[in-house]
mmCIF file of C-alpha atoms and ligand atoms in Angstrom:
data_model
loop_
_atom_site.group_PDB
_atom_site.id
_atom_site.type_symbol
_atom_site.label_atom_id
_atom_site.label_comp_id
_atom_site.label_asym_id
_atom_site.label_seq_id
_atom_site.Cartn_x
_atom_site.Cartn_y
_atom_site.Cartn_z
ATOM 1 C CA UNK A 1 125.047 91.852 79.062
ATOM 2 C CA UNK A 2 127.031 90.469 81.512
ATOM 3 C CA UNK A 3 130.986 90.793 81.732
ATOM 4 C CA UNK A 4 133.326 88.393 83.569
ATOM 5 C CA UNK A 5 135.891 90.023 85.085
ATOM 6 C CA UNK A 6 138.880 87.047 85.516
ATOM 7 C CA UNK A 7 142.130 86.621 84.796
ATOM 8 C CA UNK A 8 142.747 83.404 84.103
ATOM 9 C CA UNK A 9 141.962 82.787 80.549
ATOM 10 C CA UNK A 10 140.353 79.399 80.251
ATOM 11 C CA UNK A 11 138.235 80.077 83.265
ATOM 12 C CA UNK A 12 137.265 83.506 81.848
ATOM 13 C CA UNK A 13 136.449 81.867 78.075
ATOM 14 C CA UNK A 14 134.653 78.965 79.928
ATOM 15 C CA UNK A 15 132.169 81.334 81.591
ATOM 16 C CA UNK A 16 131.464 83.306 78.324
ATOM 17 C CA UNK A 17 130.912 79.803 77.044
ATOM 18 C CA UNK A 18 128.621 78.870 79.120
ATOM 19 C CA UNK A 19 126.564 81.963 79.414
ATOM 20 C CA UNK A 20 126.533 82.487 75.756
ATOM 21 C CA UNK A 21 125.300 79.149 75.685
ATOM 22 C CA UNK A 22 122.563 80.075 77.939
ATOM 23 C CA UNK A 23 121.473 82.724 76.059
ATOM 24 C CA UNK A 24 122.990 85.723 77.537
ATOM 25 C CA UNK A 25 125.322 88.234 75.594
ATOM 26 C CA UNK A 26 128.914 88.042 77.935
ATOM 27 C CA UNK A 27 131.953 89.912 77.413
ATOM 28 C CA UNK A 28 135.656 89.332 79.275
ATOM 29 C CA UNK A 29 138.301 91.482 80.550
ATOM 30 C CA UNK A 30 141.337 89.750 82.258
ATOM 31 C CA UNK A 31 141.815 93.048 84.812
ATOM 32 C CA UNK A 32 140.251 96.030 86.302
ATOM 33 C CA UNK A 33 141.964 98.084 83.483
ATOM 34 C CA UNK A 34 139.822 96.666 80.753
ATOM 35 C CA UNK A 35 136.761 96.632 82.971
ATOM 36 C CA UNK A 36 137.027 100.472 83.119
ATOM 37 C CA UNK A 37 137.303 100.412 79.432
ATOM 38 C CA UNK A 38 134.515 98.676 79.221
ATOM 39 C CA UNK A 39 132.357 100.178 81.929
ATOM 40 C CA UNK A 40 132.814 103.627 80.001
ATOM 41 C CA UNK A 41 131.217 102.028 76.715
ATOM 42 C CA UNK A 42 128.384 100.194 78.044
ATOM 43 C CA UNK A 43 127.129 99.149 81.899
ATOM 44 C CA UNK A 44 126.362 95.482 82.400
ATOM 45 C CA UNK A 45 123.297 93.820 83.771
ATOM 46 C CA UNK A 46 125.436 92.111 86.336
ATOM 47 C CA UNK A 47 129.606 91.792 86.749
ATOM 48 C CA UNK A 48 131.088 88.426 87.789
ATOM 49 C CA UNK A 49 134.816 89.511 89.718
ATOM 50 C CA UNK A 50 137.362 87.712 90.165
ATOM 51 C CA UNK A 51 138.894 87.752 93.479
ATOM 52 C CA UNK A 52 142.377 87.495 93.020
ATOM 53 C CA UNK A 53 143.367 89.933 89.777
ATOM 54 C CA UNK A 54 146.424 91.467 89.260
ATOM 55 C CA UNK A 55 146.639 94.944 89.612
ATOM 56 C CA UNK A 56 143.767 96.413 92.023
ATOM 57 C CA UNK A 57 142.184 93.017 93.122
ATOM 58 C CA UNK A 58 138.561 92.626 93.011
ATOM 59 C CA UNK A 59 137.885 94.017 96.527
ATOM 60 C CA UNK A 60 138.882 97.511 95.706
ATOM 61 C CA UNK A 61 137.241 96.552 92.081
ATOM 62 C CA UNK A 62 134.006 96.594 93.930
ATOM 63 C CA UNK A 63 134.587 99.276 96.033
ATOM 64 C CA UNK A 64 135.187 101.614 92.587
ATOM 65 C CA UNK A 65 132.069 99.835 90.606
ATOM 66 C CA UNK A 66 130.214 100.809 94.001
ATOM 67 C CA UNK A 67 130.569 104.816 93.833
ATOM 68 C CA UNK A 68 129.450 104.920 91.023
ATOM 69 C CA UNK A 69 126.590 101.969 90.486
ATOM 70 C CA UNK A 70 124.215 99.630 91.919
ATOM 71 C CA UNK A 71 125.107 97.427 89.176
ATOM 72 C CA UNK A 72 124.809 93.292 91.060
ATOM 73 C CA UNK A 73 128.179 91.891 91.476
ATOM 74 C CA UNK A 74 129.020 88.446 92.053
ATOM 75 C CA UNK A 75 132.556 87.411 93.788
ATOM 76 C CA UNK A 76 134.614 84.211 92.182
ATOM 77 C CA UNK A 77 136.671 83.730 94.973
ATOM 78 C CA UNK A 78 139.106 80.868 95.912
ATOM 79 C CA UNK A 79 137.809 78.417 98.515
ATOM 80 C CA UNK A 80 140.134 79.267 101.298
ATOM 81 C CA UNK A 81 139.721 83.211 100.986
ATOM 82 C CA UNK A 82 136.802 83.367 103.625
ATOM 83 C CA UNK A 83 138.272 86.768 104.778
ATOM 84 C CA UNK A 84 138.309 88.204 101.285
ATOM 85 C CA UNK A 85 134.801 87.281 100.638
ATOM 86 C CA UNK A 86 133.846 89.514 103.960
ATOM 87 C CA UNK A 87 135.726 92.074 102.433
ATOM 88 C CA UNK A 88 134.173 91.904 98.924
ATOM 89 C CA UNK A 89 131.080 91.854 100.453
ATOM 90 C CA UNK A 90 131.824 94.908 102.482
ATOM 91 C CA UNK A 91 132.489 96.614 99.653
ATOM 92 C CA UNK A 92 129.520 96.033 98.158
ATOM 93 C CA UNK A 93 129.363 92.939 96.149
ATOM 94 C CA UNK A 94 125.877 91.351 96.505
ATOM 95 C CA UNK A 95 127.060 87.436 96.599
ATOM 96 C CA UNK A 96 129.300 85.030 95.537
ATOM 97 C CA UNK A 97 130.472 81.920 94.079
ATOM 98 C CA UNK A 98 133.232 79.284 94.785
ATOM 99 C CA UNK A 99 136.123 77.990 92.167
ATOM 100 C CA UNK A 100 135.745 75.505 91.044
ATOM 101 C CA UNK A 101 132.187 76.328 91.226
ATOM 102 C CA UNK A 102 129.559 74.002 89.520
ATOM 103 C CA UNK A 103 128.070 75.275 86.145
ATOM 104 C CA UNK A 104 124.702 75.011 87.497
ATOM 105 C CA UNK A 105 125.413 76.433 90.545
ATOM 106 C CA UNK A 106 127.469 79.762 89.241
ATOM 107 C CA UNK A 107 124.208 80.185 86.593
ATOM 108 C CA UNK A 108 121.265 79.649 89.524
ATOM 109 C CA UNK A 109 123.449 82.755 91.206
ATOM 110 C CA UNK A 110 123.231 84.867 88.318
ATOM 111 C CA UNK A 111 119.490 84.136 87.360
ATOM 112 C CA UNK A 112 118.659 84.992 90.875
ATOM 113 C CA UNK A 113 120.314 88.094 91.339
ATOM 114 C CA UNK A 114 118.975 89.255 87.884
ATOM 115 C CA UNK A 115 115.493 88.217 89.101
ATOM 116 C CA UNK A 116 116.034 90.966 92.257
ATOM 117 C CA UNK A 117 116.097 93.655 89.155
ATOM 118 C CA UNK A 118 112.894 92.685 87.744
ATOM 119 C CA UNK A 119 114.950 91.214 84.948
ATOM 120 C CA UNK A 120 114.301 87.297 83.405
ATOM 121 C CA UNK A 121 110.886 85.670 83.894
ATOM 122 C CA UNK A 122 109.855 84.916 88.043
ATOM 123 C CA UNK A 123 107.642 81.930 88.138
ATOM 124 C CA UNK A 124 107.549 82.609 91.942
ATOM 125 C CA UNK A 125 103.915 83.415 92.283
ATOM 126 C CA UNK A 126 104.954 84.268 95.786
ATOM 127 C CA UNK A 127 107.057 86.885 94.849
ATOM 128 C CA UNK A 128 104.378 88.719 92.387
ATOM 129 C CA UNK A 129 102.420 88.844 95.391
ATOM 130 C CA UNK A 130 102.967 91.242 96.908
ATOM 131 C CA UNK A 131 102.799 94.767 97.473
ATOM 132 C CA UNK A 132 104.623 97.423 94.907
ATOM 133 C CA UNK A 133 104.622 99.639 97.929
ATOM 134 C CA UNK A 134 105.039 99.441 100.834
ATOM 135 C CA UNK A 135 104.659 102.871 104.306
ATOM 136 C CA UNK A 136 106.477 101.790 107.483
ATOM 137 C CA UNK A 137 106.276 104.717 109.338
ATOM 138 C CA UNK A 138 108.571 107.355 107.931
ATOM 139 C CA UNK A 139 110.111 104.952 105.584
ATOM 140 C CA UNK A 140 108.660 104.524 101.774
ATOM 141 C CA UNK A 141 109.563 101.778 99.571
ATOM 142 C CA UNK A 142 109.028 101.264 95.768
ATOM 143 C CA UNK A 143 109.412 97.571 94.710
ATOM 144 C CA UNK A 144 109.268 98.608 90.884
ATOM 145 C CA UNK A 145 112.140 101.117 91.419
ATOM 146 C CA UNK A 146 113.878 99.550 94.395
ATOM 147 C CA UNK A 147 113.807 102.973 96.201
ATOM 148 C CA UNK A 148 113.624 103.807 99.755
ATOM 149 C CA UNK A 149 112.903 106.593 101.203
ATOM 150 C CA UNK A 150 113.182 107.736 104.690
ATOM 151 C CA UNK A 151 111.435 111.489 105.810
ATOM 152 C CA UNK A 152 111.668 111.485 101.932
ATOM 153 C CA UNK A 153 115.420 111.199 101.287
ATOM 154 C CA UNK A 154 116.863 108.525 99.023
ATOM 155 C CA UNK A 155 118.472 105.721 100.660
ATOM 156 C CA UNK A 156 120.268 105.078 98.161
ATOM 157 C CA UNK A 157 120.015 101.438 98.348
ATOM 158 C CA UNK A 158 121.765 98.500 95.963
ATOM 159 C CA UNK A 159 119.064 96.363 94.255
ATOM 160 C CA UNK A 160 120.392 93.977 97.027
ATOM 161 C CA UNK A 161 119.716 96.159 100.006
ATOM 162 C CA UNK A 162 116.323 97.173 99.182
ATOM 163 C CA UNK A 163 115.249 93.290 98.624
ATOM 164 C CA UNK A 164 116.575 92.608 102.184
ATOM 165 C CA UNK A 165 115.104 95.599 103.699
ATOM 166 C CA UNK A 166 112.044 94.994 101.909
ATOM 167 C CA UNK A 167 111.425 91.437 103.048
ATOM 168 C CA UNK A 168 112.013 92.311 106.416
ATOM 169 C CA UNK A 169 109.503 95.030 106.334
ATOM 170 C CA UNK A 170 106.571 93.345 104.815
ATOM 171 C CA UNK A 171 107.337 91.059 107.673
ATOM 172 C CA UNK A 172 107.095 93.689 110.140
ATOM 173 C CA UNK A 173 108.343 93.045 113.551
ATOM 174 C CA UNK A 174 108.202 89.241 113.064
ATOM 175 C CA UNK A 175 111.802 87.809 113.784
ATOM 176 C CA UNK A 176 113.325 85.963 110.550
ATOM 177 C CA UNK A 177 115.891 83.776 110.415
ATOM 178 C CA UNK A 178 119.237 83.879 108.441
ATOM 179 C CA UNK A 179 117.816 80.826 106.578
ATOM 180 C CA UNK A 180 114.801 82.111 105.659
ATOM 181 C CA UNK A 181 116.178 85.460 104.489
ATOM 182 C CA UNK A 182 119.147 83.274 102.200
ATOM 183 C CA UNK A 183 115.875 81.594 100.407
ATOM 184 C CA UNK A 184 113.659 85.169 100.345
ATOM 185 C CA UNK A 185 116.323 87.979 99.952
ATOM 186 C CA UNK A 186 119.380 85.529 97.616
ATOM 187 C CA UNK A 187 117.056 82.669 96.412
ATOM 188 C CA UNK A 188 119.358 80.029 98.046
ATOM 189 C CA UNK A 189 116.399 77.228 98.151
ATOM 190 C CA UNK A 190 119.006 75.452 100.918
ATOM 191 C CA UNK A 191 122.489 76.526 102.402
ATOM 192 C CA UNK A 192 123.992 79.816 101.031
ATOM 193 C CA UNK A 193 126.301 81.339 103.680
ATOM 194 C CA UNK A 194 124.820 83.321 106.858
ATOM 195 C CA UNK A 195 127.812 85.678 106.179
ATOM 196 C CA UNK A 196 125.948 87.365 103.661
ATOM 197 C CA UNK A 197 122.849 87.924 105.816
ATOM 198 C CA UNK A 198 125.277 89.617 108.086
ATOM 199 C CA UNK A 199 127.408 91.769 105.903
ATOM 200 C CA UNK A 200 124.313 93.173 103.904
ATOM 201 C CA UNK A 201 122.735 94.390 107.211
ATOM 202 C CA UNK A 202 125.608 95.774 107.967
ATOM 203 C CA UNK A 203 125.717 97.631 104.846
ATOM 204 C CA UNK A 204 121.780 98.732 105.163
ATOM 205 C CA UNK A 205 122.274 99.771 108.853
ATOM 206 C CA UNK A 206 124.903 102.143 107.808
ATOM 207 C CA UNK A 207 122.218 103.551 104.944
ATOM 208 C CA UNK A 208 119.160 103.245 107.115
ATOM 209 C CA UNK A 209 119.885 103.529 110.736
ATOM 210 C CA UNK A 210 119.750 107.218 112.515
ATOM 211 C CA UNK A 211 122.862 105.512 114.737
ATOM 212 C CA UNK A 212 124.302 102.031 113.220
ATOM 213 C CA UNK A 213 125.981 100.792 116.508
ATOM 214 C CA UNK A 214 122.228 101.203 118.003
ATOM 215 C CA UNK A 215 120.392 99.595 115.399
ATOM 216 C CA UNK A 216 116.330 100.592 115.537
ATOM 217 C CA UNK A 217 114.838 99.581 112.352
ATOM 218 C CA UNK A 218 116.899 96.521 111.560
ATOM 219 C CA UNK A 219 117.440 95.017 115.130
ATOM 220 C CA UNK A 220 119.461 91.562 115.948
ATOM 221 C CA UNK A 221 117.097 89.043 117.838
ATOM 222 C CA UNK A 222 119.683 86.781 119.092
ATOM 223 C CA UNK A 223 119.356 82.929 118.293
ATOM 224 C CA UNK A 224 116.774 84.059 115.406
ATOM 225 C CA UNK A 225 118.065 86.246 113.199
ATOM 226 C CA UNK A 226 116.633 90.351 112.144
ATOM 227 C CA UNK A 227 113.504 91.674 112.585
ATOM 228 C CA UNK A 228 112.046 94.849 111.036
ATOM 229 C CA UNK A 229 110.595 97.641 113.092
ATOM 230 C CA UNK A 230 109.162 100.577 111.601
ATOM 231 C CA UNK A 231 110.652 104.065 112.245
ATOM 232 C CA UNK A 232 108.603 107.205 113.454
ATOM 233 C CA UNK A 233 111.117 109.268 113.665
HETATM 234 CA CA1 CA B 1 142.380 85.149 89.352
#
C-alpha cells in the first residue's frame, strides 16, 4: 500500500492512476490531517509527500511520520525548493522526486526504495550477494532486519540508513564516492543528487558516531567521498 500525500487533486488522482496501474494498491489524502487518519488504520509500504501542503507542510509531516516509523518517504517537491528538500531530508525523508516529474522516473524511485525493504523482486545478483551479516568491530549489522547494533544497542536506523551504513561497511576503509553510493545505497544507475549522500550521513553520524562533529566510523575523505572504519570502542 502506498499513500500519496498531495494536495492538488489531479496530481494526487494521477499518481493513484498510475500506481494502480502498475499494480500497487494506493490511497490519497490531500493534507497531513487525513494522513493521520489514515496512518492510525493501516501503515503504508512507502508515503509519497507533498512538499508544499496546507496546514503543517510536508517537512514537519516527515518529522511526525519519523518518531514514530521507519516507514520510506519520498519528497514531491517543486523544482526551485532546493532548501526545502535539505530540510525534508533532514527530517528524515529517504529521497525525492521533482514536479513535474516523469512517470517513469517517480515509479523507478519507488521500486527502488521498496527494493531497500526486501520488498518487490531484485534481479541484482549483486545485491543477493552478499553477506546477511556483517561484525565491524563493536558494530553488528543484520541485512534481513536492517538492524545495527553498536556494544549491542539498537541504532535505530531507517531502512535508508542501514543500506548506506551497510555499503560502506562491507567496503571497509575503502573511500567511495558520492556517485557510487547514489547507484549502491538509492539505485540512481546515473545522476541522483549528492545532497542526499550528504544529508543521510548526517543523519547516521548523529545515530552512529560516539561525537558527530568528530566523525570516526563514517569519516569525509575530501575530493572522494565517505569511507567506513570500523569502531573498537
Ligand atoms: Ca502541493
Amino acid at each position: 500500500m502506498i499513500y500519496c500525500v498531495e494536495d492538488e487533486k489531479n496530481i494526487r488522482e494521477l499518481l493513484i492512476y498510475t500506481l494502480e496501474t502498475t499494480g500497487f494498491s494506493a490511497r490519497g489524502m490531500a493534507n497531513s490531517k487525513e494522513l493521520k487518519d489514515a496512518l492510525k488504520e493501516e501503515l503504508p509500504d512507502l508515503i509519497l509527500l507533498d512538499i508544499m501542503l496546507p496546514g503543517l507542510d510536508g517537512v514537519q509531516v516527515a518529522q511526525r511520520i519519523r518518531q514514530t516509523a521507519n516507514t520510506p518517504i519520498i519528497m514531491l517537491t517543486a523544482k526551485s525548493d532546493t532548501t526545502d528538500v535539505v530540510k525534508g531530508l533532514e527530517a528524515g525523508a529517504d529521497d525525492y522526486v521533482v514536479k513535474p516529474f516523469e512517470v517513469v522516473e517517480l515509479m523507478a524511485r519507488i521500486k527502488a526504495r521498496l527494493r531497500t525493504l526486501g520488498m518487490g523482486a531484485s534481479s541484482d545478483g549483486a545485491a543477493a550477494e552478499l553477506p546477511e551479516f556483517l561484525h565491524c568491530g563493536i558494530l553488528e549489522m543484520n541485512r534481513v532486519r536492517h538492524t545495527a547494533k553498536k556494544n549491542g544497542i539498537d541504532l535505530h536506523l531507517t531502512p535508508m540508513e542501514f543500506e548506506l551504513l551497510y555499503v560502506l561497511a562491507v567496503h571497509e576503509d575503502e573511500p567511495l564516492s558520492r556517485t557510487s553510493l547514489l547507484k549502491q545505497v538509492w539505485g540512481y544507475d546515473d545522476g541522483g543528487d549528492a545532497k542526499l549522500v550528504n544529508v543521510h550521513v548526517q543523519r547516521l553520524r548523529m545515530k552512529v558516531e560516539s561525537n558527530p562533529e568528530k566523525p570516526q566510523i563514517v569519516q569525509t575523505v575530501r575530493g572522494i567521498g565517505y569511507k567506513f572504519v570500523a569502531p573498537t570502542e
